[in-house]
Coordinates of C-alpha atoms in Angstrom, one line a residue:
M1 CA -63.2 35.1 -86.7
A2 CA -60.1 36.5 -88.2
T3 CA -57.8 39.1 -87.0
A4 CA -56.7 41.9 -89.2
R5 CA -53.1 41.2 -90.5
G6 CA -53.7 37.7 -89.4
G7 CA -51.3 37.0 -86.5
K8 CA -50.8 33.7 -88.3
L9 CA -47.5 32.1 -88.0
G10 CA -45.6 31.3 -91.1
R11 CA -45.1 27.7 -92.2
V12 CA -41.7 26.5 -91.0
T13 CA -40.9 24.4 -94.0
L14 CA -37.1 24.7 -94.1
S15 CA -36.0 24.2 -90.5
A16 CA -34.1 21.0 -91.5
L17 CA -32.1 22.8 -94.1
V18 CA -31.1 25.5 -91.6
D19 CA -29.9 22.8 -89.2
L20 CA -27.8 21.1 -91.9
V21 CA -26.3 24.5 -93.0
A22 CA -25.5 25.2 -89.3
Q23 CA -23.4 22.0 -89.1
D24 CA -20.8 23.4 -91.6
P25 CA -17.6 23.9 -89.5
T26 CA -17.1 27.6 -90.4
I27 CA -20.8 28.4 -89.9
A28 CA -21.0 26.4 -86.7
E29 CA -17.9 28.3 -85.3
S30 CA -19.6 31.7 -86.2
I31 CA -22.8 30.6 -84.5
G32 CA -20.9 29.7 -81.4
D33 CA -19.2 33.1 -81.4
A34 CA -22.6 34.8 -81.7
R35 CA -24.0 32.8 -78.8
S36 CA -21.0 33.6 -76.5
H37 CA -20.7 37.3 -77.7
A38 CA -17.1 36.6 -78.5
L39 CA -16.7 38.7 -81.5
T40 CA -18.1 42.2 -82.1
S41 CA -16.8 42.4 -85.7
L42 CA -16.6 39.6 -88.2
D43 CA -16.7 39.3 -92.0
V44 CA -17.9 35.9 -93.3
T45 CA -17.4 35.2 -97.0
M46 CA -20.1 33.0 -98.6
P47 CA -22.3 32.8 -101.7
P48 CA -25.3 35.3 -101.5
A49 CA -27.8 32.4 -101.7
L50 CA -26.5 31.0 -98.4
R51 CA -27.0 34.2 -96.4
P52 CA -30.7 33.7 -95.5
M53 CA -30.0 30.2 -94.1
V54 CA -27.0 31.4 -92.0
A55 CA -29.1 34.4 -90.8
A56 CA -31.9 32.1 -89.8
A57 CA -29.4 30.0 -87.8
L58 CA -28.0 33.1 -86.1
A59 CA -31.6 34.3 -85.3
G60 CA -31.9 31.3 -82.9
E61 CA -29.1 32.9 -80.8
R62 CA -29.7 36.6 -80.8
P63 CA -32.1 39.2 -82.4
L64 CA -30.9 40.3 -85.8
L65 CA -30.9 43.5 -87.9
V66 CA -30.1 42.6 -91.5
V67 CA -29.0 45.6 -93.5
C68 CA -29.3 45.4 -97.3
S69 CA -28.2 47.8 -100.0
T70 CA -31.5 48.3 -101.8
Y71 CA -35.3 48.1 -101.2
R72 CA -35.6 45.1 -103.6
E73 CA -32.9 43.0 -101.8
A74 CA -34.4 43.8 -98.4
E75 CA -37.9 42.8 -99.5
D76 CA -36.5 39.5 -101.0
V77 CA -34.5 38.6 -97.9
S78 CA -37.4 39.4 -95.7
A79 CA -39.7 37.1 -97.7
V80 CA -37.2 34.3 -97.6
L81 CA -36.6 34.6 -93.8
A82 CA -40.3 34.8 -93.1
D83 CA -40.8 31.6 -95.0
I84 CA -38.1 29.9 -92.9
L85 CA -38.7 31.4 -89.5
G86 CA -42.4 32.4 -89.6
E87 CA -44.1 35.7 -90.5
D88 CA -44.4 36.9 -86.9
D89 CA -40.6 36.5 -86.3
V90 CA -39.5 38.6 -89.3
A91 CA -40.3 42.3 -90.0
Y92 CA -39.4 44.4 -93.0
Y93 CA -38.6 48.0 -92.0
P94 CA -39.0 50.1 -95.1
A95 CA -37.3 53.5 -95.8
W96 CA -39.0 56.7 -96.9
E97 CA -39.4 57.1 -100.7
T98 CA -38.4 60.7 -100.1
L99 CA -35.2 62.4 -98.9
P100 CA -35.2 63.7 -95.3
H101 CA -35.4 67.4 -96.5
E102 CA -37.6 66.9 -99.5
R103 CA -40.9 68.9 -99.6
L104 CA -42.8 65.6 -100.1
S105 CA -44.2 63.4 -97.4
P106 CA -43.5 59.6 -97.4
R107 CA -46.4 57.3 -98.4
S108 CA -48.8 56.5 -95.6
D109 CA -48.4 52.7 -96.0
T110 CA -44.6 53.1 -95.6
V111 CA -45.2 55.1 -92.4
G112 CA -47.7 52.6 -91.1
R113 CA -45.3 49.6 -91.6
R114 CA -42.5 51.5 -90.0
L115 CA -44.6 52.4 -87.0
E116 CA -45.8 48.9 -86.6
V117 CA -42.2 47.6 -86.3
L118 CA -41.3 50.4 -83.8
R119 CA -44.3 49.6 -81.6
R120 CA -43.4 46.0 -81.5
L121 CA -39.8 46.9 -80.5
A122 CA -41.2 49.1 -77.8
G123 CA -43.5 46.3 -76.5
N124 CA -46.5 48.4 -77.4
D125 CA -48.2 46.1 -79.8
D126 CA -50.4 42.9 -79.9
R127 CA -47.5 41.0 -81.3
P128 CA -44.1 40.5 -79.7
A129 CA -40.9 42.1 -81.0
P130 CA -39.6 40.4 -84.2
R131 CA -36.5 38.2 -83.9
V132 CA -35.3 39.6 -87.3
I133 CA -35.7 43.0 -88.8
V134 CA -34.6 43.5 -92.4
A135 CA -34.0 47.0 -93.6
P136 CA -32.4 48.8 -96.6
V137 CA -29.4 50.9 -95.6
R138 CA -31.5 54.0 -96.3
S139 CA -33.7 53.4 -93.3
V140 CA -30.7 52.6 -91.1
L141 CA -29.0 56.0 -91.9
Q142 CA -32.1 58.2 -91.4
P143 CA -32.9 59.7 -88.0
Q144 CA -36.6 59.5 -87.0
V145 CA -38.8 61.4 -84.5
K146 CA -38.1 60.1 -81.0
G147 CA -40.8 58.1 -79.3
L148 CA -42.7 56.9 -82.4
G149 CA -43.0 53.4 -80.9
R150 CA -44.9 54.8 -78.0
L151 CA -47.6 56.5 -80.1
R152 CA -51.1 55.2 -79.3
P153 CA -52.8 54.0 -82.5
V154 CA -56.6 53.7 -82.9
R155 CA -57.5 50.1 -81.9
I156 CA -61.1 49.0 -82.8
A157 CA -62.5 45.6 -81.8
V158 CA -65.8 43.9 -82.0
G159 CA -67.8 44.6 -78.8
D160 CA -65.9 47.8 -78.0
D161 CA -67.9 51.0 -77.3
H162 CA -66.9 54.1 -79.1
D163 CA -68.4 57.5 -79.6
L164 CA -68.3 57.8 -83.4
T165 CA -67.6 61.6 -83.3
E166 CA -64.7 61.1 -80.9
L167 CA -63.4 58.2 -83.0
A168 CA -63.4 60.4 -86.1
E169 CA -61.4 63.0 -84.1
R170 CA -58.9 60.4 -83.1
L171 CA -58.4 59.3 -86.7
V172 CA -57.9 62.9 -87.7
G173 CA -55.3 63.3 -85.0
A174 CA -53.6 60.2 -86.4
A175 CA -53.3 62.0 -89.8
Y176 CA -56.2 60.3 -91.5
V177 CA -58.2 62.3 -94.1
R178 CA -62.0 62.4 -93.9
V179 CA -63.6 61.8 -97.3
D180 CA -67.0 60.8 -98.7
L181 CA -65.8 57.5 -100.2
V182 CA -62.7 55.6 -99.0
E183 CA -60.4 54.7 -101.9
R184 CA -56.9 55.2 -100.6
R185 CA -54.8 54.4 -97.5
G186 CA -55.1 57.0 -94.8
E187 CA -58.7 57.9 -95.6
F188 CA -61.9 57.3 -93.5
A189 CA -65.6 58.0 -94.0
V190 CA -68.6 58.1 -91.7
R191 CA -72.1 57.3 -92.9
G192 CA -74.7 56.9 -90.3
G193 CA -73.7 54.0 -88.1
I194 CA -70.9 52.8 -90.4
L195 CA -67.3 53.8 -90.3
D196 CA -65.0 53.0 -93.3
V197 CA -61.3 53.3 -92.7
F198 CA -58.2 52.3 -94.7
P199 CA -55.2 51.8 -92.4
P200 CA -51.8 52.2 -94.0
T201 CA -50.7 48.6 -93.0
E202 CA -53.8 46.8 -94.5
E203 CA -54.1 45.5 -98.0
H204 CA -57.8 46.4 -98.1
P205 CA -60.1 48.9 -96.2
L206 CA -62.3 47.9 -93.4
R207 CA -66.0 48.6 -92.6
I208 CA -67.1 48.9 -89.0
D209 CA -70.8 48.5 -88.3
F210 CA -72.1 50.1 -85.1
F211 CA -75.2 49.2 -83.1
G212 CA -75.5 52.4 -81.1
D213 CA -72.1 53.0 -79.7
T214 CA -71.0 49.3 -79.9
V215 CA -69.0 47.8 -82.6
E216 CA -71.1 45.0 -84.0
E217 CA -69.1 43.7 -87.0
I218 CA -65.9 44.4 -88.9
H219 CA -65.4 43.4 -92.5
Y220 CA -62.9 44.1 -95.3
F221 CA -64.4 45.7 -98.4
A222 CA -63.3 46.2 -101.9
V223 CA -62.4 49.7 -103.2
A224 CA -63.6 49.0 -106.7
D225 CA -67.3 48.2 -105.9
Q226 CA -67.4 49.1 -102.1
R227 CA -68.9 45.7 -101.3
S228 CA -68.1 44.0 -98.0
D229 CA -66.3 40.7 -97.8
T230 CA -68.0 37.9 -95.9
E231 CA -65.2 37.1 -93.5
I232 CA -65.6 38.8 -90.1
V233 CA -62.5 40.5 -88.5
D234 CA -62.4 40.6 -84.7
H235 CA -60.1 43.6 -84.4
F236 CA -57.6 45.8 -86.2
I237 CA -55.2 48.6 -85.5
A238 CA -55.3 51.9 -87.4
Y239 CA -51.7 53.1 -87.2
P240 CA -50.9 56.8 -87.8
C241 CA -50.3 57.9 -91.4
R242 CA -47.5 60.3 -90.6
E243 CA -44.4 60.3 -88.5
L244 CA -44.8 63.9 -87.5
L245 CA -48.2 64.4 -85.8
L246 CA -49.6 67.8 -85.1
T247 CA -49.5 67.7 -81.3
P248 CA -50.0 70.9 -79.3
D249 CA -46.2 71.1 -78.8
V250 CA -45.5 70.8 -82.5
R251 CA -48.1 73.4 -83.4
D252 CA -46.7 75.8 -80.7
R253 CA -43.2 75.4 -82.0
A254 CA -44.3 76.1 -85.6
A255 CA -46.1 79.2 -84.4
E256 CA -42.9 80.5 -82.7
L257 CA -40.8 80.0 -85.8
I258 CA -43.1 82.0 -88.2
S259 CA -41.7 85.5 -87.3
D260 CA -38.1 84.4 -87.5
H261 CA -38.5 82.5 -90.8
P262 CA -40.9 84.4 -93.2
E263 CA -39.7 82.2 -96.1
L264 CA -41.3 79.3 -94.4
A265 CA -44.4 81.2 -93.1
E266 CA -46.9 79.5 -95.4
M267 CA -45.9 76.0 -94.3
L268 CA -45.5 76.9 -90.6
E269 CA -48.8 78.8 -90.4
K270 CA -50.7 75.7 -91.6
I271 CA -48.9 73.5 -89.2
A272 CA -49.6 75.9 -86.4
Q273 CA -53.3 75.8 -87.2
G274 CA -53.3 72.0 -87.1
H275 CA -53.4 71.3 -90.9
A276 CA -51.2 68.7 -92.3
V277 CA -48.9 69.9 -95.1
D278 CA -47.1 67.8 -97.7
G279 CA -43.5 67.7 -96.9
M280 CA -43.9 68.9 -93.3
E281 CA -41.7 66.0 -92.2
S282 CA -38.7 67.9 -93.5
L283 CA -39.0 70.2 -90.5
S284 CA -39.1 67.4 -88.0
G285 CA -35.6 68.3 -86.7
V286 CA -36.8 71.6 -85.3
L287 CA -40.4 70.8 -84.4
V288 CA -39.9 67.9 -82.1
D289 CA -37.9 67.2 -78.9
G290 CA -35.4 64.9 -80.5
M291 CA -34.5 62.4 -83.2
E292 CA -33.2 58.9 -82.8
M293 CA -31.6 56.1 -84.9
L294 CA -33.0 52.6 -85.5
V295 CA -30.0 51.0 -83.9
E296 CA -30.7 52.9 -80.7
L297 CA -34.1 51.1 -80.4
L298 CA -32.9 47.5 -80.9
P299 CA -32.5 45.1 -78.0
D300 CA -29.1 45.3 -76.3
D301 CA -27.9 41.9 -77.6
T302 CA -28.9 42.5 -81.2
H303 CA -26.6 41.3 -83.9
V304 CA -26.3 43.6 -87.0
L305 CA -25.6 41.7 -90.3
V306 CA -24.6 43.7 -93.3
A307 CA -25.3 41.9 -96.5
D308 CA -22.6 42.7 -99.2
P309 CA -20.8 45.4 -97.2
E310 CA -19.2 47.0 -100.3
L311 CA -22.5 47.6 -102.0
V312 CA -24.0 48.8 -98.7
R313 CA -21.1 51.2 -98.1
G314 CA -21.3 52.6 -101.6
R315 CA -25.0 53.1 -101.4
A316 CA -24.7 54.8 -98.1
Q317 CA -22.1 57.3 -99.4
D318 CA -24.3 58.1 -102.4
L319 CA -27.4 58.7 -100.2
V320 CA -25.5 61.0 -97.9
A321 CA -24.0 63.0 -100.8
T322 CA -27.3 63.2 -102.7
S323 CA -29.3 64.3 -99.7
E324 CA -26.8 67.0 -98.8
E325 CA -26.8 68.4 -102.4
F326 CA -30.6 68.3 -102.5
R327 CA -30.9 70.1 -99.1
A328 CA -28.5 72.8 -100.1
A329 CA -30.2 73.4 -103.4
S330 CA -33.8 73.3 -102.2
W331 CA -33.3 75.5 -99.1
S332 CA -31.1 77.9 -101.0
G333 CA -34.0 78.4 -103.3
A334 CA -36.5 78.7 -100.5
A335 CA -34.3 81.4 -98.8
G336 CA -34.0 83.5 -101.9
G337 CA -30.4 82.4 -102.7
G338 CA -29.1 82.3 -99.1
K339 CA -28.2 79.4 -97.0
A340 CA -30.6 77.1 -95.2
P341 CA -32.8 79.2 -92.9
I342 CA -33.0 76.6 -90.2
D343 CA -30.4 74.0 -89.1
L344 CA -32.0 70.7 -90.1
G345 CA -28.9 68.6 -89.5
A346 CA -30.6 66.6 -86.8
A347 CA -32.9 65.0 -89.5
A348 CA -30.1 64.4 -92.1
Y349 CA -28.8 61.0 -93.1
Q350 CA -25.9 59.9 -90.9
T351 CA -22.8 58.3 -92.3
L352 CA -22.6 54.5 -92.2
A353 CA -19.4 54.8 -90.1
D354 CA -21.3 56.9 -87.6
V355 CA -24.1 54.4 -87.4
R356 CA -21.7 51.6 -87.0
A357 CA -19.8 53.4 -84.2
L358 CA -23.1 54.1 -82.4
A359 CA -24.0 50.4 -82.7
L360 CA -20.6 49.3 -81.3
E361 CA -20.9 51.9 -78.5
R362 CA -24.2 50.2 -77.5
G363 CA -22.4 46.8 -77.4
L364 CA -24.2 45.5 -80.5
A365 CA -22.3 43.1 -82.8
W366 CA -21.6 44.3 -86.4
W367 CA -20.9 41.5 -88.7
S368 CA -20.9 41.4 -92.5
F369 CA -21.6 38.7 -95.1
S370 CA -19.4 39.2 -98.2
P371 CA -19.6 37.5 -101.5
F372 CA -15.8 37.6 -101.8
A373 CA -12.9 38.1 -99.3
A374 CA -12.8 41.6 -97.9
A375 CA -9.7 43.9 -98.1
P376 CA -7.6 44.0 -95.0
E377 CA -8.5 47.6 -94.3
D378 CA -12.2 46.9 -94.7
A379 CA -14.3 49.4 -92.8
D380 CA -12.5 49.3 -89.4
V381 CA -10.8 52.6 -89.9
V382 CA -13.0 55.7 -90.2
R383 CA -11.9 59.2 -91.2
T384 CA -14.0 62.1 -89.8
E385 CA -14.7 65.3 -91.8
D386 CA -11.8 67.1 -90.0
G387 CA -9.3 64.4 -90.9
E388 CA -9.2 62.6 -87.6
V389 CA -8.7 58.8 -88.0
I390 CA -10.7 56.6 -85.6
D391 CA -9.9 52.9 -85.3
L392 CA -13.3 51.2 -84.7
S393 CA -11.7 47.9 -83.9
V394 CA -11.0 49.2 -80.3
H395 CA -14.6 48.4 -79.7
D396 CA -14.1 44.7 -80.5
T397 CA -13.4 42.2 -77.8
A398 CA -11.4 40.0 -80.1
G399 CA -10.5 42.2 -83.0
P400 CA -11.8 42.1 -86.5
Q401 CA -11.7 38.6 -88.2
G402 CA -12.5 37.1 -91.5
R403 CA -13.7 33.6 -92.4
Q404 CA -14.7 31.9 -95.5
V405 CA -17.5 29.3 -95.9
H406 CA -16.5 26.6 -98.5
A407 CA -19.7 26.7 -100.6
E408 CA -20.8 27.5 -104.1
S409 CA -23.8 29.1 -105.7
A410 CA -26.0 26.6 -107.6
T411 CA -25.7 26.4 -111.3
N412 CA -28.2 28.4 -113.3
W413 CA -29.3 26.0 -116.0
R414 CA -31.6 28.4 -117.8
G415 CA -34.0 25.7 -118.7
D416 CA -31.4 23.1 -119.8
T417 CA -33.3 20.2 -118.3
E418 CA -30.8 17.6 -119.5
A419 CA -27.9 19.2 -117.7
A420 CA -29.9 19.7 -114.5
V421 CA -31.0 16.1 -114.5
A422 CA -27.5 14.9 -115.1
D423 CA -26.2 16.9 -112.2
M424 CA -28.9 15.6 -109.8
R425 CA -28.4 12.1 -111.0
A426 CA -24.6 12.2 -110.3
R427 CA -25.1 13.7 -106.8
V428 CA -27.8 11.2 -105.9
A429 CA -25.6 8.3 -107.0
D430 CA -22.8 9.8 -104.8
D431 CA -25.0 9.7 -101.7
W432 CA -25.7 13.5 -101.5
R433 CA -28.7 15.1 -100.0
V434 CA -30.4 17.0 -102.9
V435 CA -33.3 19.4 -102.3
V436 CA -35.3 21.3 -105.0
L437 CA -37.4 24.3 -103.8
T438 CA -40.1 25.9 -105.9
E439 CA -42.4 28.9 -105.2
G440 CA -45.5 27.0 -106.1
H441 CA -46.9 23.5 -105.5
G442 CA -47.7 23.1 -109.2
L443 CA -44.1 23.5 -110.3
A444 CA -42.9 21.2 -107.5
A445 CA -45.3 18.5 -108.7
R446 CA -44.0 18.9 -112.2
V447 CA -40.3 18.7 -111.2
T448 CA -41.1 15.5 -109.2
E449 CA -42.8 14.0 -112.3
L450 CA -39.9 15.0 -114.5
L451 CA -37.4 13.4 -112.3
A452 CA -39.5 10.2 -112.1
E453 CA -39.6 10.1 -115.9
Q454 CA -35.7 10.2 -115.8
E455 CA -35.7 7.3 -113.3
I456 CA -34.3 9.5 -110.5
A457 CA -35.6 8.7 -107.0
A458 CA -37.6 11.8 -106.0
V459 CA -40.2 12.6 -103.3
L460 CA -42.6 15.5 -103.1
V461 CA -43.2 16.7 -99.5
D462 CA -45.3 19.5 -98.0
D463 CA -42.9 20.2 -95.2
L464 CA -39.3 19.6 -94.3
P465 CA -39.0 19.4 -90.5
A466 CA -36.4 16.6 -90.6
A467 CA -33.2 16.3 -92.7
P468 CA -33.9 15.0 -96.2
E469 CA -32.6 11.5 -96.9
P470 CA -29.5 11.1 -99.1
S471 CA -29.5 9.2 -102.4
R472 CA -32.8 10.8 -103.5
V473 CA -34.1 14.2 -104.5
T474 CA -36.5 15.9 -102.1
V475 CA -38.9 18.4 -103.7
T476 CA -40.9 21.0 -101.7
T477 CA -42.0 24.6 -101.8
G478 CA -40.1 27.6 -100.4
A479 CA -39.4 31.3 -101.1
V480 CA -35.6 30.8 -101.4
R481 CA -34.6 32.5 -104.7
H482 CA -31.3 30.7 -105.5
G483 CA -29.7 27.5 -104.4
F484 CA -26.3 26.6 -103.1
V485 CA -23.9 23.6 -102.7
L486 CA -22.1 22.7 -99.5
P487 CA -19.5 20.1 -100.4
E488 CA -18.5 19.3 -96.8
Q489 CA -22.1 18.6 -95.9
R490 CA -22.8 16.9 -99.2
L491 CA -25.8 19.1 -99.5
A492 CA -27.1 20.6 -102.8
V493 CA -30.1 22.9 -102.8
Y494 CA -31.6 24.1 -106.1
T495 CA -34.6 26.3 -106.8
G496 CA -37.1 26.8 -109.6
V497 CA -35.2 29.9 -110.6
D498 CA -32.0 27.8 -111.0
L499 CA -33.8 25.4 -113.2
A500 CA -35.7 27.8 -115.4
G501 CA -33.4 30.8 -115.3
Q502 CA -36.2 33.2 -114.5
R503 CA -38.0 34.1 -111.4
A504 CA -41.7 33.8 -111.1
T505 CA -43.7 36.9 -111.6
V506 CA -45.4 37.7 -108.3
D507 CA -47.3 40.9 -107.6
R508 CA -47.1 41.3 -103.9
T509 CA -49.1 44.4 -103.8
N510 CA -52.3 42.8 -105.3
R511 CA -53.1 40.3 -102.5
K512 CA -56.6 39.0 -102.3
M513 CA -59.0 39.4 -99.5
P514 CA -58.7 36.7 -96.8
A515 CA -61.9 34.9 -97.9
R516 CA -60.9 34.8 -101.6
R517 CA -58.0 32.4 -101.7
K518 CA -56.7 31.4 -105.1
N519 CA -57.6 28.0 -106.4
Q520 CA -54.1 27.5 -107.7
V521 CA -53.8 25.2 -110.6
N522 CA -51.9 21.9 -110.5
P523 CA -50.8 21.0 -114.1
L524 CA -50.8 17.3 -113.3
E525 CA -54.5 17.4 -112.6
L526 CA -55.5 19.3 -115.7
K527 CA -57.1 17.6 -118.7
A528 CA -57.2 19.0 -122.2
G529 CA -60.2 21.4 -122.5
D530 CA -60.4 22.3 -118.8
A531 CA -61.3 25.9 -118.2
V532 CA -58.6 28.0 -116.5
V533 CA -58.2 31.7 -115.7
H534 CA -55.0 33.7 -116.3
D535 CA -54.7 36.9 -114.1
Q536 CA -54.0 39.2 -117.1
H537 CA -55.7 37.3 -120.0
G538 CA -58.8 35.9 -118.5
V539 CA -60.7 32.6 -119.1
G540 CA -59.3 30.1 -121.6
R541 CA -58.9 26.4 -122.1
Y542 CA -56.0 24.3 -121.1
V543 CA -54.3 22.5 -124.1
E544 CA -51.1 20.8 -123.0
M545 CA -47.7 21.0 -121.4
I546 CA -44.8 21.5 -123.9
Q547 CA -41.1 22.3 -124.0
R548 CA -39.8 25.2 -126.1
A549 CA -36.3 26.6 -126.7
V550 CA -36.2 30.5 -126.5
Q551 CA -32.9 32.4 -126.9
G552 CA -30.9 29.3 -126.1
A553 CA -32.9 28.4 -122.9
T554 CA -35.3 25.4 -122.9
R555 CA -38.3 25.9 -120.7
E556 CA -41.6 24.1 -120.0
Y557 CA -44.8 26.0 -120.8
L558 CA -48.5 25.5 -120.0
V559 CA -50.5 26.2 -123.1
I560 CA -53.9 28.0 -122.8
E561 CA -56.1 28.6 -125.9
Y562 CA -58.4 31.6 -126.3
A563 CA -61.0 32.5 -129.0
P564 CA -59.3 33.5 -132.3
S565 CA -58.6 37.2 -132.8
K566 CA -59.6 36.9 -136.5
R567 CA -62.6 35.1 -138.0
N568 CA -61.9 31.6 -139.5
Q569 CA -58.5 31.5 -137.8
P570 CA -57.2 29.0 -135.2
G571 CA -57.6 30.0 -131.6
D572 CA -54.9 32.3 -130.0
R573 CA -52.5 30.5 -127.7
L574 CA -50.8 31.7 -124.6
F575 CA -47.6 30.0 -123.4
V576 CA -47.2 30.3 -119.6
P577 CA -43.8 29.5 -118.2
M578 CA -43.9 27.0 -115.4
E579 CA -42.4 29.5 -112.9
Q580 CA -45.5 31.7 -113.5
L581 CA -48.1 29.1 -112.6
D582 CA -49.2 31.3 -109.7
L583 CA -50.9 33.5 -112.3
V584 CA -53.2 30.6 -113.4
T585 CA -56.2 29.3 -111.5
R586 CA -59.0 26.9 -112.2
Y587 CA -62.3 28.4 -113.5
V588 CA -65.0 27.9 -110.8
G589 CA -67.6 30.4 -112.0

């Protein structure tokens, strides 16, 4: 039987690369400082492509919080680190899509993913605390309701006894909405002895079959046709759908505020009656006992790594300014032209300098990874609103330092196969270790075949637990986006994006049910006329593999033929770039 959200460890394919990167003198020195807690502040200059490898090496010494400037970067870094370290060791901590004082509630799946991480940090979950948390700066700046990690979610397992009426009440208390047909996250439905529920952290809703009061079976089911999947799940956790739950204390406080704040009476009255209101999270600062920051919940020896500090700092300043402008404008309107009726400062974004000072006060290390050398005055002097200058370096045991890793970003060949082959040939002849990482096995197989055609020694491997041999190209799969070159280690790492100039199109939100794994196509095993399926265009027939030059970039394409759109015309052809092979599967119907 399977467990909801798997609990399955990620495949550690790139541990050997991490070990090789960790042998670089500058990186090795930094890892030693992290191990001995010698430096609280340090800026390390390196190519962005090298950051995940160095972060993975540091994660072996201390827990990490990796802070990125944007959602997209944080998601990408999280995916790469999960591929290197394993899925259970890396957690992505998303930020709200809304501003703290906006009259809109964050999405339930965002809330569920945040609460899952907080429960793991509090030791209140089936899985241990992650070794690495990756977060956009937005989620690091925002205070959150205190004690979220201690909330008790609804846990349902095969063999458990539950009164269905009480279970429905618990789901309502966790901010789930009762409906007739479950279609969205945060909904549940009861029909006889069946409970359907869509937890915010799951990709698909679950159906629980009861025999009396005993849970007999749990299955995923599809929203589109409401049909159950065949795979049995042994248990799952229904995390709350909101970060502000309507507890008796919250309802009482809302009732007390009604008379003093008539402009908020409509919202407060609904909260006092136990009805969830869109945007009620904007009042968290006055309805709960206290707020806390993410850095206050991390283990005491956590290492904070800021990726690209200039971008993070600029993004943080914009967020604080935008949030304050929005709060002033929205509450001014709500109060009929006056100022904000309630002091909501406790829930407002904090400045990055304040968050850093709080982290240093707790004894956490605060390092940064820069793509270029930082200015001498970089971020160690903070000026408060009243003009006071604070030197944060007094928190450091050895003062702020800067180091530079002698490395380069890999060349982006944009489909220029001849140039890529020439580069690899020269490095192999010079006794370098050369590694090519692709996001799919099909592309890895094609790269290996291409190198063999050019009489370059190449080997395709499923795993990379030991250092790759020099004087040949090692090809394997991995989520690393871009490659790098470490001259002192005589190591060159390239990716499918470096070769093709374009990243594969992957829709992470449209994951299949556990029992319906993709029968991913391998172009080397296809024969002309084989039936294949493209995710967007449907069933067609494989024709051939060809090279085409488009806008100055030469790329390889898999050609699929479909029925002609016009009578008596040749069949329509679809050219699928090699980096998008994940969209093509064999036809098995």
